[in-house]
Coordinates of C-alpha atoms in Angstrom, one line a residue:
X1 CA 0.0 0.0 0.0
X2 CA 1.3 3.6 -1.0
X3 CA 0.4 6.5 1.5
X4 CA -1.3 8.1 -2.2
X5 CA -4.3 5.7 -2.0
X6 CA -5.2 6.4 1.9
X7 CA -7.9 8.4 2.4
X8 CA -7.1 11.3 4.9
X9 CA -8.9 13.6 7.2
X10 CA -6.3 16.0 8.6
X11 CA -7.5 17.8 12.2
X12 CA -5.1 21.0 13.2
X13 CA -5.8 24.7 13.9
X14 CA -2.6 26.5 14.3
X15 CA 0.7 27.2 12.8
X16 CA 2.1 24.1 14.2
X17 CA -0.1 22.2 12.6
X18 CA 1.3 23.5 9.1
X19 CA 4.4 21.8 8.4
X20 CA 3.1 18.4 9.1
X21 CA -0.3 19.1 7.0
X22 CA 2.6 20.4 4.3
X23 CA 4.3 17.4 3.8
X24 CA 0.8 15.4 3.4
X25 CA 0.3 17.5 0.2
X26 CA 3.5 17.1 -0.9
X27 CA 3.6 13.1 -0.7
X28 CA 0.7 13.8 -2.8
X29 CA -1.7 12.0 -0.2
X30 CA -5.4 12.2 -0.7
X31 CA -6.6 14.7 1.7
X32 CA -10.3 14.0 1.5
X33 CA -11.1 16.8 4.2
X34 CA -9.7 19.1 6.5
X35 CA -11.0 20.6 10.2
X36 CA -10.5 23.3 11.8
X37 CA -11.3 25.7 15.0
X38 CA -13.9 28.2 13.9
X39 CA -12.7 31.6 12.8
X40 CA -12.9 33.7 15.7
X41 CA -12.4 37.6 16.8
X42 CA -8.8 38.2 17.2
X43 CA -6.9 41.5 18.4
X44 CA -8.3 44.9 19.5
X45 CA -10.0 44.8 16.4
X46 CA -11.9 42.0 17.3
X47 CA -11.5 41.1 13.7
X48 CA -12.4 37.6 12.4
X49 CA -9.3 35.7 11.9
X50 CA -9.3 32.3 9.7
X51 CA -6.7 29.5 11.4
X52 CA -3.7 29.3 9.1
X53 CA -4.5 25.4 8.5
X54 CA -7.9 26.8 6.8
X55 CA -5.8 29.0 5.0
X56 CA -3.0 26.4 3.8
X57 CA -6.2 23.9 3.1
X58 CA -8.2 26.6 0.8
X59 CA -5.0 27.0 -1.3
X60 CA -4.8 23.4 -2.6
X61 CA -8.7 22.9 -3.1
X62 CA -8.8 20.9 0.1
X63 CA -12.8 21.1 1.3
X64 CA -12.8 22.3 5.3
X65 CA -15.2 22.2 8.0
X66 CA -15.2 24.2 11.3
X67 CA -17.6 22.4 13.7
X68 CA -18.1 24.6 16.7
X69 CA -17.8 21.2 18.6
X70 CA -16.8 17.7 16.8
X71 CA -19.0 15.7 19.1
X72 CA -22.0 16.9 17.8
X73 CA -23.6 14.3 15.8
X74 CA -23.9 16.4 12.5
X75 CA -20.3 16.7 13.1
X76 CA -19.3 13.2 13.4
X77 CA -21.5 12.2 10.6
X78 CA -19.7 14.9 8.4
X79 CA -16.7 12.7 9.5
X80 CA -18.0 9.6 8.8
X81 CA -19.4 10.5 5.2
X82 CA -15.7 11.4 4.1
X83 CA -14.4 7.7 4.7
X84 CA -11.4 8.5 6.3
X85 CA -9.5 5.4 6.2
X86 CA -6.9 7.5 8.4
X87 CA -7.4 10.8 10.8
X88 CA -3.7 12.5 11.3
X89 CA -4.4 15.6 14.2
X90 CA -1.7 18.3 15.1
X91 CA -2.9 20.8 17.8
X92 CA -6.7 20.7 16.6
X93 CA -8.2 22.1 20.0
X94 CA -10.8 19.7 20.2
X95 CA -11.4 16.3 22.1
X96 CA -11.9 14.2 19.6
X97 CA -15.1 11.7 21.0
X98 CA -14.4 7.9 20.9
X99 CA -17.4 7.9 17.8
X100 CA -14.9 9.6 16.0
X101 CA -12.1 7.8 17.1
X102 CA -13.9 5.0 15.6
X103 CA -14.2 5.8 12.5
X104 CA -11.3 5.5 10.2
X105 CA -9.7 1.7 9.7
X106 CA -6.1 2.2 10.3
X107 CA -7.0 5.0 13.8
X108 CA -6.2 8.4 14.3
X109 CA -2.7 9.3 14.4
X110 CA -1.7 12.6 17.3
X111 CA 1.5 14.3 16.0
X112 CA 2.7 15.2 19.8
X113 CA 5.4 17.9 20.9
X114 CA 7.2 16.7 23.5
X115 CA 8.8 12.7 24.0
X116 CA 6.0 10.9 25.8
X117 CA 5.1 10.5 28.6
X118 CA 6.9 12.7 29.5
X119 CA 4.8 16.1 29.5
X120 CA 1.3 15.4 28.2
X121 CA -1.1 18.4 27.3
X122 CA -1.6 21.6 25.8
X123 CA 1.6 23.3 26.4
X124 CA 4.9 20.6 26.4
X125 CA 6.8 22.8 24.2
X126 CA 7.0 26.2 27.2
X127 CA 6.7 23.7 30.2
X128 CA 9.4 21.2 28.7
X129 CA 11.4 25.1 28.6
X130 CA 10.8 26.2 32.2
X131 CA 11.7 23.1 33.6
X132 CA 15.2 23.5 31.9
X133 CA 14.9 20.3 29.9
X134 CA 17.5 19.9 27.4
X135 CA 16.2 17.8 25.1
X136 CA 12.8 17.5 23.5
X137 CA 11.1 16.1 20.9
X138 CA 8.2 15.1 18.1
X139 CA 5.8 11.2 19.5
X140 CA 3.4 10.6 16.7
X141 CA 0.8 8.0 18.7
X142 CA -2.1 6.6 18.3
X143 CA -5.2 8.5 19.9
X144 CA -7.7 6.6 22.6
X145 CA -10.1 8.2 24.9
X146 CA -7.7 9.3 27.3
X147 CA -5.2 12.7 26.9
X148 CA -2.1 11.9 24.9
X149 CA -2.3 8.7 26.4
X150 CA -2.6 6.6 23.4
X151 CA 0.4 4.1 21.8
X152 CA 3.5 5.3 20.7
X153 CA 4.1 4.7 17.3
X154 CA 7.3 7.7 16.0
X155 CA 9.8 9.1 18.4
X156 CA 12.1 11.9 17.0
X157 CA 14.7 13.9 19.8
X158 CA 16.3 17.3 19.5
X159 CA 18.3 19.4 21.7
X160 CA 16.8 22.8 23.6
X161 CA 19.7 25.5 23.8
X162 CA 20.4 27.6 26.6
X163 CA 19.1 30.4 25.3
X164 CA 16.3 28.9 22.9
X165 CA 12.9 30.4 23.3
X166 CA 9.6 28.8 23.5
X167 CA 8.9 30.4 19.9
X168 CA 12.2 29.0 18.5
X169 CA 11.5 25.4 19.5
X170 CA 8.1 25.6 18.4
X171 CA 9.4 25.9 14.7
X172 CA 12.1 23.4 15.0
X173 CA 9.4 20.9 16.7
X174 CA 7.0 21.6 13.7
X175 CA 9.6 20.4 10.7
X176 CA 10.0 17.7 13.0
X177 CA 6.8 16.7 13.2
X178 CA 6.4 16.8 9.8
X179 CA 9.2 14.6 9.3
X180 CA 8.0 12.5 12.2
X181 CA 4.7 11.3 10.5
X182 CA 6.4 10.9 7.6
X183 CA 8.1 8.3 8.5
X184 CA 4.9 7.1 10.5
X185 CA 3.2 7.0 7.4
X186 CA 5.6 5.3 5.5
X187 CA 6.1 2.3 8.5
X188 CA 2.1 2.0 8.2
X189 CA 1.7 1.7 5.0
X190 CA 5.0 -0.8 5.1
X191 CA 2.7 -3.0 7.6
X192 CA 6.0 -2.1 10.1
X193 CA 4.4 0.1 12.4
X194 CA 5.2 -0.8 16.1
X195 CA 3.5 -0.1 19.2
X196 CA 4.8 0.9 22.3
X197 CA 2.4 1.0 25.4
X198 CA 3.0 4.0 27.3
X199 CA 4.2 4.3 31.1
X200 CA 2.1 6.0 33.4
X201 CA 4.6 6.0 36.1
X202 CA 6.4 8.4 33.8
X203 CA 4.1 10.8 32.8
X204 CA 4.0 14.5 33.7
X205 CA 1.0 17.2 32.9
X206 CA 1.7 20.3 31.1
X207 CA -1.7 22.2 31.3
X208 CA -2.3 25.2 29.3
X209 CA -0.7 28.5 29.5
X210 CA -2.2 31.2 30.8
X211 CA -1.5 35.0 31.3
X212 CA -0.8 34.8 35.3
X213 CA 1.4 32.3 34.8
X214 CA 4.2 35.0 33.6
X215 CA 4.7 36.6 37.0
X216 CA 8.1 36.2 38.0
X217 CA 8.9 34.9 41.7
X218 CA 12.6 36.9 42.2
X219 CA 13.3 35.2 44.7
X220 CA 13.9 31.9 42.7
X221 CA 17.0 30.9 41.5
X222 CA 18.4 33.3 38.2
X223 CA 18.4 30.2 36.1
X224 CA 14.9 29.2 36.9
X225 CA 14.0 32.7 36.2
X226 CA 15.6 32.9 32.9
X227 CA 14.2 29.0 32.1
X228 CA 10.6 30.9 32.8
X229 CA 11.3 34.2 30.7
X230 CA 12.3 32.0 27.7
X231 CA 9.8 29.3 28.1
X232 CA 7.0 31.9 27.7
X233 CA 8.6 33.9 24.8
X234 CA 6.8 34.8 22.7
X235 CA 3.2 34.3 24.7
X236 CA 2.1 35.1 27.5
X237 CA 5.1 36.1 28.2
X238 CA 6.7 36.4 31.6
X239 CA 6.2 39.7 33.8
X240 CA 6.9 41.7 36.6
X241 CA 5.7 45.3 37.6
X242 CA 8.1 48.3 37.6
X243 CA 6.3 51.3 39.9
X244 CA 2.6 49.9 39.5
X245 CA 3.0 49.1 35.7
X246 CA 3.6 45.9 34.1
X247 CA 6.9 45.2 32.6
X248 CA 7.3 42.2 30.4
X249 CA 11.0 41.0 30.1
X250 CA 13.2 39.1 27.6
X251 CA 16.6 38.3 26.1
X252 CA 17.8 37.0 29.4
X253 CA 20.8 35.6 30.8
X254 CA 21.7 33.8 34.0
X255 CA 24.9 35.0 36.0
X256 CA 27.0 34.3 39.2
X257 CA 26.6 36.6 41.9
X258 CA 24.9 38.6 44.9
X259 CA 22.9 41.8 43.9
X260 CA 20.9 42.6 46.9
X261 CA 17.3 42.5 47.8
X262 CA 15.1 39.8 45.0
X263 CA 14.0 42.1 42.2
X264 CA 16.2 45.1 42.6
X265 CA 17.9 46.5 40.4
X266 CA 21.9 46.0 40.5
X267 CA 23.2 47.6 37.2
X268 CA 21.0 49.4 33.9
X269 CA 22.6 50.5 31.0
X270 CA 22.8 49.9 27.1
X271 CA 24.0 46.3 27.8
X272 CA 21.2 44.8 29.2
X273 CA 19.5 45.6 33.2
X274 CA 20.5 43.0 35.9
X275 CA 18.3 42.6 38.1
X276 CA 19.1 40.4 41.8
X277 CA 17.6 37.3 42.4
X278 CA 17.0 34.9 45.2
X279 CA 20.4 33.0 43.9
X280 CA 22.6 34.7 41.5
X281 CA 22.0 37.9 38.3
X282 CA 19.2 37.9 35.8
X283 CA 20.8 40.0 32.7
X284 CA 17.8 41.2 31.1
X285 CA 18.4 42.6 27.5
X286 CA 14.7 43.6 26.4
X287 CA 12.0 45.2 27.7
X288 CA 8.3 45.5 27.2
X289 CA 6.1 48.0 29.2
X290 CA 2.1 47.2 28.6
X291 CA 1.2 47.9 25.3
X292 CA 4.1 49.3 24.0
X293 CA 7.3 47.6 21.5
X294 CA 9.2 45.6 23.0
X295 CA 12.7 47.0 22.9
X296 CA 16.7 47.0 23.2
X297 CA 17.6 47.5 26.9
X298 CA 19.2 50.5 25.6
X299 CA 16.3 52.1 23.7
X300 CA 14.2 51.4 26.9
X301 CA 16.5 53.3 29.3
X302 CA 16.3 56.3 27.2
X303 CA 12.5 56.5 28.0
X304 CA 12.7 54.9 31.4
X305 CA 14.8 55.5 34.1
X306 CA 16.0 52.2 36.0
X307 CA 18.2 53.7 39.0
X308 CA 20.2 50.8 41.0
X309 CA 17.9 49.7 43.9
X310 CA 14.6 50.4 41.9
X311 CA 12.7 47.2 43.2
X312 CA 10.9 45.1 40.3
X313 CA 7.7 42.7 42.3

């Protein structure tokens, strides 16, 4: 069997979801249908904004649905009349119900970022980040009822730099997953494909991010601080509040040292602010004051006076 004569429903909203549904059209698979979130209000505009798989799926002809909820039995039966005989998802946003689940012959197949178990959820790229991992990577499983509990089928690894932020990864994790089902495909279609039950014992949660969880504890160790500015770069970012206002940081760097009081100020100028911790520096090189540009720690001071001692919280 070639992966050209499968019938494919494809299930992804965002821009992770694009490399993966990518490389489907280019190995010239027969992407019967495609869903998608709903286009919702986006920005101050409130403007309606279409998810970029819709977008990428209109391009080549592919027909798409947007079912407010997939469990809803029109829904389902919308799946059901496109004879899937294979459902790949990447970051749809939906639970997909166990009458969908059933429905194609050869399963639904989850393209998952992070190396299962370890850090099931919404969010394994920023948590996988903020923990300080240093290596990551694409599972492709098999989807049950439970979350991201299913069979492994794909593992692929890759290395998380010191300094790599949660956007970075996020684009190297999505060519991965691309080339992750790829090779999926090509092992089912082979008749090669292997499961591997996965171990609960070994699994970890990584819920949702969500604005709040940007504050920044100073008194934490400088690395951990750093781990948490770079695992929420570029969203929701990670905060503090500078006289009352909120102050969104960046660019950061870990260093050896005592600077005083958590959150105060040691040094400012045009190479970055350092600001004390509970163990060691936090070299902060950007800044971002609520709704304004994010900017060089130099532009910043220009506009915003940082005196040593000024307490961050």
């Amino acid at each position: 069997m070639q992966p050209q004569e499968l019938r494919i429903v494809f299930m992804g909203t965002p821009n992770f979801a694009l490399q993966t549904l990518q490389g489907l059209i280019d190995a010239g698979c027969k992407l019967v249908g495609v869903f998608t979130q709903p286009d919702r209000p986006k920005g101050r505009g409130k403007q309606l904004a279409t998810p970029p798989v819709k977008e990428l799926a209109l391009q080549y002809g592919i027909p798409v649905y947007q079912p407010l909820k997939l469990r809803q039995p029109e829904a389902v039966a919308e799946v059901q009349a496109l004879s899937p005989d294979l459902i790949v998802v990447v970051a749809y946003g939906q639970i997909l119900p166990q009458s969908v689940l059933d429905i194609p012959r050869f399963g639904c197949i989850n393209v998952h970022a992070s190396l299962l178990p370890k850090y099931r959820g919404a969010a394994p790229i920023n948590r996988a980040i903020i923990d300080g991992a240093t290596t990551t990577g694409i599972t492709t499983m098999y989807m049950d009822a439970g979350l991201d509990t299913g069979d492994i089928l794909v593992k692929k690894s890759l290395s998380i730099g010191p300094q790599e932020t949660a956007g970075e990864l996020h684009d190297r994790l999505a060519h991965l997953g691309r080339e992750a089902m790829e090779e999926t495909l090509r092992q089912l279609c082979a008749g090669t494909l292997q499961r591997e039950l996965q171990d609960d014992a070994l699994s970890s949660y990584a819920p949702m991010m969500k604005k709040e969880d940007g504050r920044i504890d100073w008194t934490c160790p400088a690395l951990q601080v750093h781990n948490k500015v770079r695992g929420l770069d570029p969203w929701p970012g990670a905060y503090t509040t500078c006289n009352g206002e909120l102050l969104k940081l960046a660019g950061t760097t870990p260093e050896e040292g005592e600077g005083g009081n958590p959150g105060s100020v040691v040094t400012a100028d045009k190479n970055g602010v350092r600001i004390a911790c509970g163990v060691g520096i936090l070299m902060v090189r950007e800044l971002q004051l609520a709704g304004r540009k994010r900017l060089s720690a130099a532009d910043f001071l220009r506009g915003c006076s940082l005196p040593p001692g000024t307490l961050l919280v």
